Amino acid sequence: MATEPSTLNAAQMEAVNHLHGPCLVLAGAGSGKTRVITQKIARLLQAGLLPEQIAAITFTNKAAAEMRERAETLIGKRAAKKLLVSTFHSLGVRLLREDGELLGLKQQFSILDSDDVLGVLREAGATTDAKLARSWQWTISLWKNQGLNSAQAAGQCKNADEQVAARVMALYEERLAAYQAVDFDDLISLPLKLLIQHEKARSKWQERLRHVLVDEYQDTNAVQYELLRALVDHPDERRRIFTAVGDDDQSIYGWRGATIENLKRLPQDYPNLKVIALEQNYRSTGAILAAANNVISLNPKIFAKKLWSEFGEGEPVRVVECDNETHEAERAVARIQAIHANATGAHTGTTEWKDFALLYRANHLSRKLEEAMRKAQIPYKVSGGQSFFDRAEIKDLCAWMRLWVNQDDDPAFLRAITTPKRGIGHTTLGALSSFAGQWKMSMFESLFQGSLAAAVKDKALGSLHEFGRYVNDLQYQARHTEGSEAAKVMLLAWLKEIGYEQHLYDHEENEKIAASRWTNVLDFIDWVARRCGGELENDGTTTTETEKKTVLDVAQSISVILSLAERSTDQNLVTLSTLHASKGLEWPHVQLIGVNEGLLPFRAEGEDMTPEKLEEERRLMYVGITRARRTLAVSTLKRRKRGRETVAAVPSRFIAEMRLDERTVKEDPREKLKALRAEFAARAALAKPPA
């Protein structure tokens, strides 16, 4: 990580001490924004606010965890525990759990994940076409992030496809209401609706949260901006206090609803807004920052800002010309090997594999890089890849297991009863949900209430009772089955009884993908069974045996096991990542891959490059450049693959915009020759087959 001084610089100090009014902190890349936020929390406590009166909102669980950890170091565990440090979505859950009844939501409403939503949309739109349902999901999400419901969306459709999506959205809204369920977009829009329509709730939350700090403010969408306003727009103008921390130059999520307009609106909506720019960078060398400043200077500026650092000029930014993708991958690997081999002495310091990153605009560009990394036997990870436990088939099985453990888990109930389908439709589930809400009990508990017969049809009632009895039977089996062999027999029998393998083949057009998903299921069953047998993972020295567990014991601890399995570790691996996924991260040595017209800036075939699109792509290039601390290389292709064709490739306009020829860095010829020899040796080694 970049090293910051122990004291705040003048701009950081000004931001920390501005307590009595709205404040926008323009935090340039690597300028210490998290430190400013945590120091400001400490300053607010010093000024008399209670920890529970401060909310710090960010976009990812990882960022929230880091912020809480740093706050703990500064203000102590007891005070930090009372802070509301969360993502926008977690804040939304909190508001709805406490006051959602005002909107007709029961306290234990269900939260549908992306796969749940896709299933509901396929049912609502009466289609088995996953691609079509995914396009509806994407369109509906964008509309929701713009603050539109189905009726409003229908009024502004531009074509027949959008009209169909609006009709599906109306059916989707009906089903969510019937299921007492919300999706991730609702976790922002419904709290906003709550605060706007119910003055009592708005007053309560405005009184509770006396200072709201928002990180990565440039990534907010229209609904998140309005939610922030609803939280801070106190009737007393002197109480309209918040701190927004962001960077208009790093606004790269327009495709998912984020809007840079929110930065433009702040000074209009809050005329007494204090704007403070953090321009000192604690990450990169002068040469890297000059390239970044040159590129981004061509975008229209909302607020003026120019990064600088005290790290000196450093090595010049390199442009690497490559014949094609294979040649590019070879040269990227050779560069890594050369730096890794020569990283001794005071000049570069010790270099590990984790100090390198290869960044690209689109996921498909990683394939050739991965081939070259494997051939060179360099350990690597593809950042942003799907976790095993995030796969739909694994989440299906976990939902069943969660229901064995906690039968009041309504999201698990909804997923289990519909996966695979068992002739219980959304009308029945809607009636069951209304019944459960009326009597304030879980959906599973409602199955066995005598008065349920008046709410659902006889045939549906029989199917519901059959499902309830089956879950109870599975729970009994899970409680009394221990040891790996017995667990495996029980779990495989369960999968056969519910027809899960056939379900995968019925819902997947490509048989190879269905087979791959079934293999994942079998791997998961083995994983659970091993833990029932008391087997632990080999730690590299010994394999530890523990006492045998029942299937229910393992199911009870599954959420803990999964959270441990998904926890990021500081592994010594080269990172391969998309530019979007790299935001917020940094590495000593970075190479940008495929910096060509059509790739970066990205332009789909037949698509116009609008000024707004070009500006966002330029911000993406800026983000990529500013990930680098010590060295940066930018590779461009002479020819590239487009579909099945090989076409002539044009270097990206962004390379010229970096104005690298203006740099006057003198290179030591001996060092250059040494680097060239190392690169040649590395490429020769790469050509040899692995031993």
PDB file of N, CA and C in Angstrom, residues 634-669:
ATOM      1  N   VAL A 634       2.136   0.152 -21.153  1.00  0.00           N
ATOM      2  CA  VAL A 634       0.877   0.171 -21.898  1.00  0.00           C
ATOM      3  C   VAL A 634       1.123  -0.578 -23.195  1.00  0.00           C
ATOM      4  N   SER A 635       0.415  -1.697 -23.412  1.00  0.00           N
ATOM      5  CA  SER A 635       0.682  -2.470 -24.630  1.00  0.00           C
ATOM      6  C   SER A 635      -0.427  -2.270 -25.654  1.00  0.00           C
ATOM      7  N   THR A 636      -0.004  -2.217 -26.927  1.00  0.00           N
ATOM      8  CA  THR A 636      -0.934  -1.998 -28.028  1.00  0.00           C
ATOM      9  C   THR A 636      -0.637  -3.003 -29.130  1.00  0.00           C
ATOM     10  N   LEU A 637      -1.656  -3.398 -29.872  1.00  0.00           N
ATOM     11  CA  LEU A 637      -1.536  -4.445 -30.884  1.00  0.00           C
ATOM     12  C   LEU A 637      -1.483  -3.869 -32.295  1.00  0.00           C
ATOM     13  N   LYS A 638      -0.730  -4.561 -33.160  1.00  0.00           N
ATOM     14  CA  LYS A 638      -0.733  -4.208 -34.590  1.00  0.00           C
ATOM     15  C   LYS A 638      -1.886  -4.914 -35.309  1.00  0.00           C
ATOM     16  N   ARG A 639      -2.197  -6.127 -34.858  1.00  0.00           N
ATOM     17  CA  ARG A 639      -3.330  -6.884 -35.389  1.00  0.00           C
ATOM     18  C   ARG A 639      -4.057  -7.515 -34.210  1.00  0.00           C
ATOM     19  N   ARG A 640      -5.380  -7.628 -34.334  1.00  0.00           N
ATOM     20  CA  ARG A 640      -6.131  -8.232 -33.238  1.00  0.00           C
ATOM     21  C   ARG A 640      -7.285  -9.071 -33.773  1.00  0.00           C
ATOM     22  N   LYS A 641      -7.739  -9.987 -32.927  1.00  0.00           N
ATOM     23  CA  LYS A 641      -8.860 -10.851 -33.291  1.00  0.00           C
ATOM     24  C   LYS A 641     -10.164 -10.083 -33.123  1.00  0.00           C
ATOM     25  N   ARG A 642     -11.044 -10.198 -34.125  1.00  0.00           N
ATOM     26  CA  ARG A 642     -12.390  -9.648 -33.997  1.00  0.00           C
ATOM     27  C   ARG A 642     -13.327 -10.724 -34.506  1.00  0.00           C
ATOM     28  N   GLY A 643     -13.972 -11.417 -33.573  1.00  0.00           N
ATOM     29  CA  GLY A 643     -14.714 -12.610 -33.940  1.00  0.00           C
ATOM     30  C   GLY A 643     -13.733 -13.672 -34.392  1.00  0.00           C
ATOM     31  N   ARG A 644     -13.934 -14.215 -35.605  1.00  0.00           N
ATOM     32  CA  ARG A 644     -13.027 -15.228 -36.135  1.00  0.00           C
ATOM     33  C   ARG A 644     -11.998 -14.627 -37.082  1.00  0.00           C
ATOM     34  N   GLU A 645     -12.100 -13.326 -37.282  1.00  0.00           N
ATOM     35  CA  GLU A 645     -11.180 -12.653 -38.198  1.00  0.00           C
ATOM     36  C   GLU A 645     -10.008 -12.032 -37.452  1.00  0.00           C
ATOM     37  N   THR A 646      -8.903 -11.842 -38.185  1.00  0.00           N
ATOM     38  CA  THR A 646      -7.788 -11.045 -37.682  1.00  0.00           C
ATOM     39  C   THR A 646      -7.784  -9.746 -38.480  1.00  0.00           C
ATOM     40  N   VAL A 647      -7.849  -8.621 -37.772  1.00  0.00           N
ATOM     41  CA  VAL A 647      -7.944  -7.322 -38.448  1.00  0.00           C
ATOM     42  C   VAL A 647      -6.789  -6.427 -38.014  1.00  0.00           C
ATOM     43  N   ALA A 648      -6.492  -5.428 -38.844  1.00  0.00           N
ATOM     44  CA  ALA A 648      -5.474  -4.440 -38.475  1.00  0.00           C
ATOM     45  C   ALA A 648      -5.959  -3.675 -37.253  1.00  0.00           C
ATOM     46  N   ALA A 649      -5.070  -3.383 -36.343  1.00  0.00           N
ATOM     47  CA  ALA A 649      -5.434  -2.708 -35.092  1.00  0.00           C
ATOM     48  C   ALA A 649      -4.792  -1.322 -35.049  1.00  0.00           C
ATOM     49  N   VAL A 650      -5.528  -0.393 -34.468  1.00  0.00           N
ATOM     50  CA  VAL A 650      -5.064   0.996 -34.367  1.00  0.00           C
ATOM     51  C   VAL A 650      -4.787   1.305 -32.897  1.00  0.00           C
ATOM     52  N   PRO A 651      -3.618   1.866 -32.572  1.00  0.00           N
ATOM     53  CA  PRO A 651      -3.354   2.234 -31.170  1.00  0.00           C
ATOM     54  C   PRO A 651      -4.438   3.167 -30.633  1.00  0.00           C
ATOM     55  N   SER A 652      -4.767   3.024 -29.388  1.00  0.00           N
ATOM     56  CA  SER A 652      -5.783   3.876 -28.767  1.00  0.00           C
ATOM     57  C   SER A 652      -5.357   5.337 -28.799  1.00  0.00           C
ATOM     58  N   ARG A 653      -6.345   6.198 -29.003  1.00  0.00           N
ATOM     59  CA  ARG A 653      -6.081   7.648 -28.941  1.00  0.00           C
ATOM     60  C   ARG A 653      -5.536   8.045 -27.565  1.00  0.00           C
ATOM     61  N   PHE A 654      -5.825   7.224 -26.544  1.00  0.00           N
ATOM     62  CA  PHE A 654      -5.383   7.566 -25.189  1.00  0.00           C
ATOM     63  C   PHE A 654      -3.859   7.518 -25.053  1.00  0.00           C
ATOM     64  N   ILE A 655      -3.202   6.709 -25.891  1.00  0.00           N
ATOM     65  CA  ILE A 655      -1.737   6.648 -25.834  1.00  0.00           C
ATOM     66  C   ILE A 655      -1.143   7.991 -26.236  1.00  0.00           C
ATOM     67  N   ALA A 656      -1.657   8.555 -27.327  1.00  0.00           N
ATOM     68  CA  ALA A 656      -1.189   9.882 -27.744  1.00  0.00           C
ATOM     69  C   ALA A 656      -1.536  10.933 -26.699  1.00  0.00           C
ATOM     70  N   GLU A 657      -2.714  10.775 -26.052  1.00  0.00           N
ATOM     71  CA  GLU A 657      -3.160  11.758 -25.065  1.00  0.00           C
ATOM     72  C   GLU A 657      -2.296  11.763 -23.804  1.00  0.00           C
ATOM     73  N   MET A 658      -1.578  10.665 -23.542  1.00  0.00           N
ATOM     74  CA  MET A 658      -0.669  10.645 -22.384  1.00  0.00           C
ATOM     75  C   MET A 658       0.530  11.572 -22.600  1.00  0.00           C
ATOM     76  N   ARG A 659       0.804  11.920 -23.890  1.00  0.00           N
ATOM     77  CA  ARG A 659       1.908  12.822 -24.258  1.00  0.00           C
ATOM     78  C   ARG A 659       3.234  12.372 -23.635  1.00  0.00           C
ATOM     79  N   LEU A 660       3.561  11.106 -23.839  1.00  0.00           N
ATOM     80  CA  LEU A 660       4.772  10.537 -23.242  1.00  0.00           C
ATOM     81  C   LEU A 660       6.036  11.114 -23.860  1.00  0.00           C
ATOM     82  N   ASP A 661       5.948  11.582 -25.140  1.00  0.00           N
ATOM     83  CA  ASP A 661       7.142  12.136 -25.786  1.00  0.00           C
ATOM     84  C   ASP A 661       7.590  13.436 -25.148  1.00  0.00           C
ATOM     85  N   GLU A 662       6.725  14.013 -24.297  1.00  0.00           N
ATOM     86  CA  GLU A 662       7.104  15.251 -23.624  1.00  0.00           C
ATOM     87  C   GLU A 662       7.967  14.990 -22.391  1.00  0.00           C
ATOM     88  N   ARG A 663       8.044  13.732 -21.958  1.00  0.00           N
ATOM     89  CA  ARG A 663       8.828  13.424 -20.762  1.00  0.00           C
ATOM     90  C   ARG A 663      10.315  13.440 -21.119  1.00  0.00           C
ATOM     91  N   THR A 664      11.143  13.935 -20.255  1.00  0.00           N
ATOM     92  CA  THR A 664      12.587  14.053 -20.545  1.00  0.00           C
ATOM     93  C   THR A 664      13.397  13.287 -19.513  1.00  0.00           C
ATOM     94  N   VAL A 665      12.978  12.060 -19.266  1.00  0.00           N
ATOM     95  CA  VAL A 665      13.669  11.242 -18.276  1.00  0.00           C
ATOM     96  C   VAL A 665      14.913  10.628 -18.902  1.00  0.00           C
ATOM     97  N   LYS A 666      16.048  10.785 -18.249  1.00  0.00           N
ATOM     98  CA  LYS A 666      17.295  10.195 -18.753  1.00  0.00           C
ATOM     99  C   LYS A 666      17.422   8.777 -18.202  1.00  0.00           C
ATOM    100  N   GLU A 667      17.754   7.860 -19.099  1.00  0.00           N
ATOM    101  CA  GLU A 667      17.916   6.470 -18.686  1.00  0.00           C
ATOM    102  C   GLU A 667      19.387   6.097 -18.671  1.00  0.00           C
ATOM    103  N   ASP A 668      19.788   5.304 -17.709  1.00  0.00           N
ATOM    104  CA  ASP A 668      21.152   4.789 -17.640  1.00  0.00           C
ATOM    105  C   ASP A 668      21.287   3.680 -18.685  1.00  0.00           C
ATOM    106  N   PRO A 669      22.148   3.841 -19.742  1.00  0.00           N
ATOM    107  CA  PRO A 669      22.279   2.827 -20.799  1.00  0.00           C
ATOM    108  C   PRO A 669      22.614   1.444 -20.255  1.00  0.00           C
TER     109      PRO A 669
END
